[in-house]
PDB file of C-alpha atoms in Angstrom:
ATOM      1  CA  UNK A   1     103.295  85.802  79.859  1.00 41.00           C
ATOM      2  CA  UNK A   2     100.711  88.365  80.699  1.00 38.00           C
ATOM      3  CA  UNK A   3     102.272  90.949  78.336  1.00 41.00           C
ATOM      4  CA  UNK A   4     102.066  88.492  75.423  1.00 42.00           C
ATOM      5  CA  UNK A   5      98.480  87.619  76.198  1.00 41.00           C
ATOM      6  CA  UNK A   6      97.257  90.955  76.824  1.00 40.00           C
ATOM      7  CA  UNK A   7      96.172  91.872  73.315  1.00 40.00           C
ATOM      8  CA  UNK A   8      94.398  88.423  72.895  1.00 37.00           C
ATOM      9  CA  UNK A   9      92.655  89.186  76.302  1.00 40.00           C
ATOM     10  CA  UNK A  10      91.429  92.603  75.121  1.00 40.00           C
ATOM     11  CA  UNK A  11      89.898  91.042  71.991  1.00 37.00           C
ATOM     12  CA  UNK A  12      88.187  88.333  74.182  1.00 39.00           C
ATOM     13  CA  UNK A  13      86.760  91.210  76.406  1.00 39.00           C
ATOM     14  CA  UNK A  14      85.567  93.414  73.587  1.00 40.00           C
ATOM     15  CA  UNK A  15      83.774  90.379  71.880  1.00 37.00           C
ATOM     16  CA  UNK A  16      82.309  89.213  75.241  1.00 39.00           C
ATOM     17  CA  UNK A  17      81.137  92.378  76.890  1.00 41.00           C
ATOM     18  CA  UNK A  18      77.510  92.332  77.931  1.00 41.00           C
ATOM     19  CA  UNK A  19      75.399  95.338  78.854  1.00 43.00           C
ATOM     20  CA  UNK A  20      75.459  96.178  82.542  1.00 46.00           C
ATOM     21  CA  UNK A  21      71.966  96.376  84.058  1.00 48.00           C
ATOM     22  CA  UNK A  22      71.050  99.830  84.843  1.00 44.00           C
ATOM     23  CA  UNK A  23      70.336  99.016  88.387  1.00 44.00           C
ATOM     24  CA  UNK A  24      74.072  98.289  88.797  1.00 60.00           C
ATOM     25  CA  UNK A  25      75.411 101.512  87.193  1.00 73.00           C
ATOM     26  CA  UNK A  26      78.017 103.124  89.303  1.00 85.00           C
ATOM     27  CA  UNK A  27      79.405 106.443  88.748  1.00 88.00           C
ATOM     28  CA  UNK A  28      82.755 105.379  90.356  1.00 92.00           C
ATOM     29  CA  UNK A  29      82.876 102.343  87.741  1.00 94.00           C
ATOM     30  CA  UNK A  30      82.318 103.850  84.303  1.00 94.00           C
ATOM     31  CA  UNK A  31      84.322 101.001  82.810  1.00 94.00           C
ATOM     32  CA  UNK A  32      82.298  98.152  84.418  1.00 94.00           C
ATOM     33  CA  UNK A  33      81.384  96.422  81.192  1.00 93.00           C
ATOM     34  CA  UNK A  34      85.195  95.889  80.758  1.00 95.00           C
ATOM     35  CA  UNK A  35      86.028  95.366  84.359  1.00 96.00           C
ATOM     36  CA  UNK A  36      83.543  92.645  85.075  1.00 96.00           C
ATOM     37  CA  UNK A  37      84.992  90.302  82.355  1.00 96.00           C
ATOM     38  CA  UNK A  38      88.527  91.100  83.764  1.00 96.00           C
ATOM     39  CA  UNK A  39      87.114  90.192  87.130  1.00 95.00           C
ATOM     40  CA  UNK A  40      85.956  86.919  85.783  1.00 95.00           C
ATOM     41  CA  UNK A  41      89.451  86.336  83.977  1.00 95.00           C
ATOM     42  CA  UNK A  42      91.199  87.116  87.177  1.00 94.00           C
ATOM     43  CA  UNK A  43      89.209  84.770  89.312  1.00 93.00           C
ATOM     44  CA  UNK A  44      88.380  81.830  87.009  1.00 94.00           C
ATOM     45  CA  UNK A  45      91.732  81.787  85.262  1.00 95.00           C
ATOM     46  CA  UNK A  46      94.750  83.555  86.895  1.00 93.00           C
ATOM     47  CA  UNK A  47      93.576  83.000  90.489  1.00 94.00           C
ATOM     48  CA  UNK A  48      92.234  79.446  89.862  1.00 94.00           C
ATOM     49  CA  UNK A  49      95.194  78.101  88.056  1.00 95.00           C
ATOM     50  CA  UNK A  50      98.143  80.160  89.218  1.00 93.00           C
ATOM     51  CA  UNK A  51      97.709  82.667  92.171  1.00 92.00           C
ATOM     52  CA  UNK A  52      95.848  80.585  94.438  1.00 94.00           C
ATOM     53  CA  UNK A  53      97.770  77.293  93.826  1.00 96.00           C
ATOM     54  CA  UNK A  54     100.951  79.250  94.523  1.00 95.00           C
ATOM     55  CA  UNK A  55      99.656  80.932  97.685  1.00 94.00           C
ATOM     56  CA  UNK A  56      98.296  77.487  98.897  1.00 95.00           C
ATOM     57  CA  UNK A  57     101.782  75.851  98.358  1.00 95.00           C
ATOM     58  CA  UNK A  58     103.570  78.757  99.832  1.00 94.00           C
ATOM     59  CA  UNK A  59     101.347  78.411 103.081  1.00 94.00           C
ATOM     60  CA  UNK A  60     101.815  74.612 103.251  1.00 94.00           C
ATOM     61  CA  UNK A  61     105.670  74.556 102.992  1.00 95.00           C
ATOM     62  CA  UNK A  62     106.495  77.793 104.810  1.00 93.00           C
ATOM     63  CA  UNK A  63     106.520  77.768 108.612  1.00 94.00           C
ATOM     64  CA  UNK A  64     104.628  80.579 110.284  1.00 93.00           C
ATOM     65  CA  UNK A  65     107.791  81.955 111.860  1.00 94.00           C
ATOM     66  CA  UNK A  66     109.472  82.140 108.289  1.00 94.00           C
ATOM     67  CA  UNK A  67     106.254  83.787 106.732  1.00 94.00           C
ATOM     68  CA  UNK A  68     106.362  86.439 109.694  1.00 94.00           C
ATOM     69  CA  UNK A  69     109.956  87.240 109.001  1.00 95.00           C
ATOM     70  CA  UNK A  70     109.276  87.582 105.188  1.00 93.00           C
ATOM     71  CA  UNK A  71     106.394  89.955 105.995  1.00 92.00           C
ATOM     72  CA  UNK A  72     108.597  92.002 108.453  1.00 94.00           C
ATOM     73  CA  UNK A  73     111.581  92.007 106.068  1.00 92.00           C
ATOM     74  CA  UNK A  74     109.543  93.292 103.029  1.00 89.00           C
ATOM     75  CA  UNK A  75     107.760  95.709 105.326  1.00 89.00           C
ATOM     76  CA  UNK A  76     110.964  97.231 106.803  1.00 91.00           C
ATOM     77  CA  UNK A  77     112.494  97.652 103.197  1.00 87.00           C
ATOM     78  CA  UNK A  78     109.543  99.767 102.203  1.00 86.00           C
ATOM     79  CA  UNK A  79     109.380 101.625 105.540  1.00 89.00           C
ATOM     80  CA  UNK A  80     111.295 104.730 103.990  1.00 90.00           C
ATOM     81  CA  UNK A  81     108.489 104.867 101.361  1.00 90.00           C
ATOM     82  CA  UNK A  82     106.042 105.247 104.302  1.00 92.00           C
ATOM     83  CA  UNK A  83     108.284 107.833 105.691  1.00 93.00           C
ATOM     84  CA  UNK A  84     108.497 109.865 102.512  1.00 93.00           C
ATOM     85  CA  UNK A  85     104.807 109.721 101.834  1.00 94.00           C
ATOM     86  CA  UNK A  86     104.136 110.747 105.358  1.00 95.00           C
ATOM     87  CA  UNK A  87     106.389 113.645 104.892  1.00 95.00           C
ATOM     88  CA  UNK A  88     104.627 114.619 101.652  1.00 95.00           C
ATOM     89  CA  UNK A  89     101.305 114.445 103.410  1.00 95.00           C
ATOM     90  CA  UNK A  90     102.296 116.801 106.165  1.00 95.00           C
ATOM     91  CA  UNK A  91     102.496 114.142 108.939  1.00 94.00           C
ATOM     92  CA  UNK A  92     105.814 114.660 110.616  1.00 94.00           C
ATOM     93  CA  UNK A  93     104.926 112.353 113.487  1.00 94.00           C
ATOM     94  CA  UNK A  94     104.085 109.286 111.119  1.00 94.00           C
ATOM     95  CA  UNK A  95     107.362 110.011 109.188  1.00 95.00           C
ATOM     96  CA  UNK A  96     109.302 110.013 112.402  1.00 95.00           C
ATOM     97  CA  UNK A  97     107.700 106.722 113.525  1.00 96.00           C
ATOM     98  CA  UNK A  98     108.490 105.162 110.082  1.00 94.00           C
ATOM     99  CA  UNK A  99     112.161 106.401 110.235  1.00 94.00           C
ATOM    100  CA  UNK A 100     112.461 105.071 113.836  1.00 95.00           C
ATOM    101  CA  UNK A 101     110.973 101.646 112.869  1.00 96.00           C
ATOM    102  CA  UNK A 102     113.303 101.293 109.847  1.00 94.00           C
ATOM    103  CA  UNK A 103     116.392 102.084 112.157  1.00 95.00           C
ATOM    104  CA  UNK A 104     115.441  99.876 114.893  1.00 96.00           C
ATOM    105  CA  UNK A 105     114.339  96.928 112.788  1.00 95.00           C
ATOM    106  CA  UNK A 106     117.294  97.149 110.372  1.00 94.00           C
ATOM    107  CA  UNK A 107     119.692  96.983 113.253  1.00 95.00           C
ATOM    108  CA  UNK A 108     118.218  95.204 116.365  1.00 95.00           C
ATOM    109  CA  UNK A 109     115.808  93.327 114.279  1.00 93.00           C
ATOM    110  CA  UNK A 110     118.516  91.908 111.968  1.00 94.00           C
ATOM    111  CA  UNK A 111     117.602  93.582 108.744  1.00 89.00           C
ATOM    112  CA  UNK A 112     114.055  93.755 109.508  1.00 91.00           C
ATOM    113  CA  UNK A 113     113.342  90.052 110.057  1.00 94.00           C
ATOM    114  CA  UNK A 114     112.308  90.669 113.525  1.00 96.00           C
ATOM    115  CA  UNK A 115     109.690  93.557 114.256  1.00 95.00           C
ATOM    116  CA  UNK A 116     111.437  94.772 117.494  1.00 96.00           C
ATOM    117  CA  UNK A 117     110.085  98.159 116.757  1.00 96.00           C
ATOM    118  CA  UNK A 118     106.445  97.167 117.380  1.00 94.00           C
ATOM    119  CA  UNK A 119     107.394  95.719 120.856  1.00 92.00           C
ATOM    120  CA  UNK A 120     108.751  99.317 121.566  1.00 94.00           C
ATOM    121  CA  UNK A 121     105.511 100.875 120.735  1.00 93.00           C
ATOM    122  CA  UNK A 122     106.488 101.992 117.279  1.00 93.00           C
ATOM    123  CA  UNK A 123     103.446 100.639 115.431  1.00 92.00           C
ATOM    124  CA  UNK A 124     103.454 100.524 111.598  1.00 91.00           C
ATOM    125  CA  UNK A 125     102.197 103.561 109.856  1.00 89.00           C
ATOM    126  CA  UNK A 126     101.174 102.682 106.245  1.00 90.00           C
ATOM    127  CA  UNK A 127     101.324 105.619 103.989  1.00 91.00           C
ATOM    128  CA  UNK A 128     101.522 105.253 100.004  1.00 92.00           C
ATOM    129  CA  UNK A 129     101.480 107.620  97.300  1.00 94.00           C
ATOM    130  CA  UNK A 130      97.982 106.977  96.292  1.00 94.00           C
ATOM    131  CA  UNK A 131      97.047 108.389  99.639  1.00 94.00           C
ATOM    132  CA  UNK A 132      99.360 111.258  99.238  1.00 95.00           C
ATOM    133  CA  UNK A 133      97.583 112.066  95.960  1.00 95.00           C
ATOM    134  CA  UNK A 134      94.328 111.873  97.979  1.00 94.00           C
ATOM    135  CA  UNK A 135      95.404 114.155 100.652  1.00 93.00           C
ATOM    136  CA  UNK A 136      96.691 116.699  97.907  1.00 95.00           C
ATOM    137  CA  UNK A 137      92.981 116.596  96.495  1.00 92.00           C
ATOM    138  CA  UNK A 138      93.435 114.257  93.602  1.00 94.00           C
ATOM    139  CA  UNK A 139      90.197 112.267  92.942  1.00 92.00           C
ATOM    140  CA  UNK A 140      89.927 108.616  92.711  1.00 93.00           C
ATOM    141  CA  UNK A 141      89.482 108.289  89.007  1.00 93.00           C
ATOM    142  CA  UNK A 142      88.077 105.409  87.366  1.00 95.00           C
ATOM    143  CA  UNK A 143      87.760 101.992  89.114  1.00 96.00           C
ATOM    144  CA  UNK A 144      89.867  99.619  87.347  1.00 95.00           C
ATOM    145  CA  UNK A 145      90.094  95.754  87.470  1.00 95.00           C
ATOM    146  CA  UNK A 146      93.628  94.858  86.385  1.00 92.00           C
ATOM    147  CA  UNK A 147      94.753  91.353  85.070  1.00 91.00           C
ATOM    148  CA  UNK A 148      96.732  89.674  87.916  1.00 86.00           C
ATOM    149  CA  UNK A 149      96.498  92.806  90.215  1.00 85.00           C
ATOM    150  CA  UNK A 150      92.844  93.039  90.983  1.00 89.00           C
ATOM    151  CA  UNK A 151      90.950  96.273  91.853  1.00 94.00           C
ATOM    152  CA  UNK A 152      92.501  99.606  91.688  1.00 94.00           C
ATOM    153  CA  UNK A 153      91.592 103.270  91.045  1.00 96.00           C
ATOM    154  CA  UNK A 154      93.333 105.343  88.686  1.00 95.00           C
ATOM    155  CA  UNK A 155      94.780 107.395  91.532  1.00 96.00           C
ATOM    156  CA  UNK A 156      95.972 104.329  93.525  1.00 94.00           C
ATOM    157  CA  UNK A 157      97.491 102.621  90.327  1.00 94.00           C
ATOM    158  CA  UNK A 158      99.492 105.785  89.901  1.00 93.00           C
ATOM    159  CA  UNK A 159     100.609 105.518  93.443  1.00 92.00           C
ATOM    160  CA  UNK A 160     101.451 102.002  93.253  1.00 89.00           C
ATOM    161  CA  UNK A 161     103.850 102.542  90.373  1.00 87.00           C
ATOM    162  CA  UNK A 162     105.663 105.230  92.434  1.00 88.00           C
ATOM    163  CA  UNK A 163     105.815 103.321  95.539  1.00 86.00           C
ATOM    164  CA  UNK A 164     106.653  99.823  94.172  1.00 76.00           C
ATOM    165  CA  UNK A 165     109.151 100.923  91.486  1.00 74.00           C
ATOM    166  CA  UNK A 166     110.177 104.472  91.449  1.00 72.00           C
ATOM    167  CA  UNK A 167     111.050 105.167  95.070  1.00 69.00           C
ATOM    168  CA  UNK A 168     112.505 101.681  95.802  1.00 68.00           C
ATOM    169  CA  UNK A 169     114.801 102.004  92.756  1.00 58.00           C
ATOM    170  CA  UNK A 170     116.656 104.703  94.691  1.00 61.00           C
ATOM    171  CA  UNK A 171     118.004 102.211  96.927  1.00 64.00           C
ATOM    172  CA  UNK A 172     117.365  98.781  95.386  1.00 71.00           C
ATOM    173  CA  UNK A 173     118.449  97.080  92.105  1.00 72.00           C
ATOM    174  CA  UNK A 174     115.606  96.161  89.563  1.00 74.00           C
ATOM    175  CA  UNK A 175     115.778  92.517  90.500  1.00 79.00           C
ATOM    176  CA  UNK A 176     115.642  93.219  94.281  1.00 76.00           C
ATOM    177  CA  UNK A 177     112.679  95.482  93.702  1.00 76.00           C
ATOM    178  CA  UNK A 178     110.779  92.778  91.795  1.00 81.00           C
ATOM    179  CA  UNK A 179     111.639  90.258  94.349  1.00 84.00           C
ATOM    180  CA  UNK A 180     110.015  92.347  97.175  1.00 82.00           C
ATOM    181  CA  UNK A 181     107.006  92.995  95.131  1.00 81.00           C
ATOM    182  CA  UNK A 182     106.560  89.370  94.311  1.00 88.00           C
ATOM    183  CA  UNK A 183     106.920  88.305  97.823  1.00 89.00           C
ATOM    184  CA  UNK A 184     104.403  90.834  99.066  1.00 87.00           C
ATOM    185  CA  UNK A 185     101.985  89.719  96.410  1.00 88.00           C
ATOM    186  CA  UNK A 186     102.215  85.991  97.387  1.00 92.00           C
ATOM    187  CA  UNK A 187     101.814  86.836 101.022  1.00 92.00           C
ATOM    188  CA  UNK A 188      98.888  89.132 100.388  1.00 90.00           C
ATOM    189  CA  UNK A 189      97.007  86.245  98.402  1.00 91.00           C
ATOM    190  CA  UNK A 190      97.876  83.844 101.064  1.00 92.00           C
ATOM    191  CA  UNK A 191      96.450  86.054 103.612  1.00 90.00           C
ATOM    192  CA  UNK A 192      93.137  86.140 101.767  1.00 89.00           C
ATOM    193  CA  UNK A 193      92.698  82.354 101.900  1.00 90.00           C
ATOM    194  CA  UNK A 194      90.689  82.485 105.107  1.00 90.00           C
ATOM    195  CA  UNK A 195      88.255  85.152 103.819  1.00 86.00           C
ATOM    196  CA  UNK A 196      87.404  83.231 100.617  1.00 88.00           C
ATOM    197  CA  UNK A 197      83.982  82.129 102.167  1.00 88.00           C
ATOM    198  CA  UNK A 198      82.752  85.608 102.418  1.00 86.00           C
ATOM    199  CA  UNK A 199      83.429  86.246  98.717  1.00 87.00           C
ATOM    200  CA  UNK A 200      81.867  82.990  97.680  1.00 85.00           C
ATOM    201  CA  UNK A 201      78.648  83.592  99.762  1.00 87.00           C
ATOM    202  CA  UNK A 202      78.207  87.026  98.393  1.00 88.00           C
ATOM    203  CA  UNK A 203      75.282  87.670  95.900  1.00 90.00           C
ATOM    204  CA  UNK A 204      77.541  89.520  93.604  1.00 93.00           C
ATOM    205  CA  UNK A 205      81.342  88.908  94.218  1.00 93.00           C
ATOM    206  CA  UNK A 206      82.240  91.692  91.918  1.00 94.00           C
ATOM    207  CA  UNK A 207      80.269  94.290  93.665  1.00 94.00           C
ATOM    208  CA  UNK A 208      81.433  92.896  97.060  1.00 93.00           C
ATOM    209  CA  UNK A 209      85.107  93.174  96.048  1.00 93.00           C
ATOM    210  CA  UNK A 210      84.479  96.940  94.750  1.00 95.00           C
ATOM    211  CA  UNK A 211      82.538  98.056  97.827  1.00 94.00           C
ATOM    212  CA  UNK A 212      85.211  96.494 100.223  1.00 92.00           C
ATOM    213  CA  UNK A 213      88.021  98.155  98.177  1.00 94.00           C
ATOM    214  CA  UNK A 214      86.314 101.733  98.397  1.00 94.00           C
ATOM    215  CA  UNK A 215      85.836 101.198 102.110  1.00 92.00           C
ATOM    216  CA  UNK A 216      89.304 100.253 102.821  1.00 91.00           C
ATOM    217  CA  UNK A 217      90.584 102.975 100.507  1.00 90.00           C
ATOM    218  CA  UNK A 218      88.582 105.659 102.621  1.00 90.00           C
ATOM    219  CA  UNK A 219      89.793 104.014 105.893  1.00 89.00           C
ATOM    220  CA  UNK A 220      93.287 104.251 104.864  1.00 88.00           C
ATOM    221  CA  UNK A 221      93.060 107.790 103.389  1.00 86.00           C
ATOM    222  CA  UNK A 222      91.814 109.045 106.803  1.00 84.00           C
ATOM    223  CA  UNK A 223      94.124 107.003 109.067  1.00 80.00           C
ATOM    224  CA  UNK A 224      91.293 104.838 110.276  1.00 78.00           C
ATOM    225  CA  UNK A 225      89.168 107.847 111.128  1.00 79.00           C
ATOM    226  CA  UNK A 226      86.921 108.589 108.196  1.00 79.00           C
ATOM    227  CA  UNK A 227      84.554 111.452 108.487  1.00 76.00           C
ATOM    228  CA  UNK A 228      81.007 110.421 109.400  1.00 74.00           C
ATOM    229  CA  UNK A 229      78.391 111.684 107.156  1.00 67.00           C
ATOM    230  CA  UNK A 230      75.501 113.275 108.827  1.00 60.00           C
ATOM    231  CA  UNK A 231      72.174 111.720 107.883  1.00 54.00           C
ATOM    232  CA  UNK A 232      69.714 114.250 106.870  1.00 54.00           C
ATOM    233  CA  UNK A 233      67.006 114.934 109.707  1.00 52.00           C
ATOM    234  CA  UNK A 234      63.547 113.810 108.997  1.00 52.00           C
ATOM    235  CA  UNK A 235      61.851 116.454 110.945  1.00 45.00           C
ATOM    236  CA  UNK A 236      61.946 120.266 111.038  1.00 49.00           C
ATOM    237  CA  UNK A 237      64.094 121.407 113.893  1.00 47.00           C
ATOM    238  CA  UNK A 238      62.591 124.969 113.677  1.00 51.00           C
ATOM    239  CA  UNK A 239      59.121 123.460 114.114  1.00 41.00           C
ATOM    240  CA  UNK A 240      60.291 121.496 117.262  1.00 39.00           C
ATOM    241  CA  UNK A 241      61.721 124.727 118.840  1.00 47.00           C
ATOM    242  CA  UNK A 242      58.408 126.397 118.367  1.00 46.00           C
ATOM    243  CA  UNK A 243      56.557 123.945 120.403  1.00 44.00           C
TER     244      UNK A 243
END
């Protein structure tokens, strides 16, 4: 459905693009005049009439233990992807943890339905190919707002293609890969329902989403320990030493 409407959507965007105020120009977001209408389309059409209703229905009919099992199962299937990316990033410790989690949860955890590994101190290590590219020195690229997918950077979009379709295809069939992707997408949207108030209360939801996205990207790239930028001193240290 999205593929058939993509051309028509592009025409609407080109016809409806407005000039972005100079005060909101962002070097990270050179395509903002296109991204903003796409954001509106995502929120006012796709999310309002499709994604959110599906997520709400999913939450209402799916017991919490079942939801947890689905999250554990889909996360366990992609644990080898975490392992591969950790290895590519030069993190043998994280790669070992992901491998151990996969072996434990696939056996004792009944194919990953139960997260036994976490109870043994083997916490989830989330590594993706977008982070791998970042570790290798690849820049973010342009910020993108994609129909049905939300915010991405060019680097992370490339990483998602590799993580969600290329690497899983080694072990899964195409229908299985798509099923895992859909389950993860529905659960991800459901998990955002409690946070909707923050978005609705923001002065500019588009900028709010973009800033949160970049903050999370930096947090993940540095495994939760992003470098602290030193603020420029507002005094002359040499002058102080001379006192």
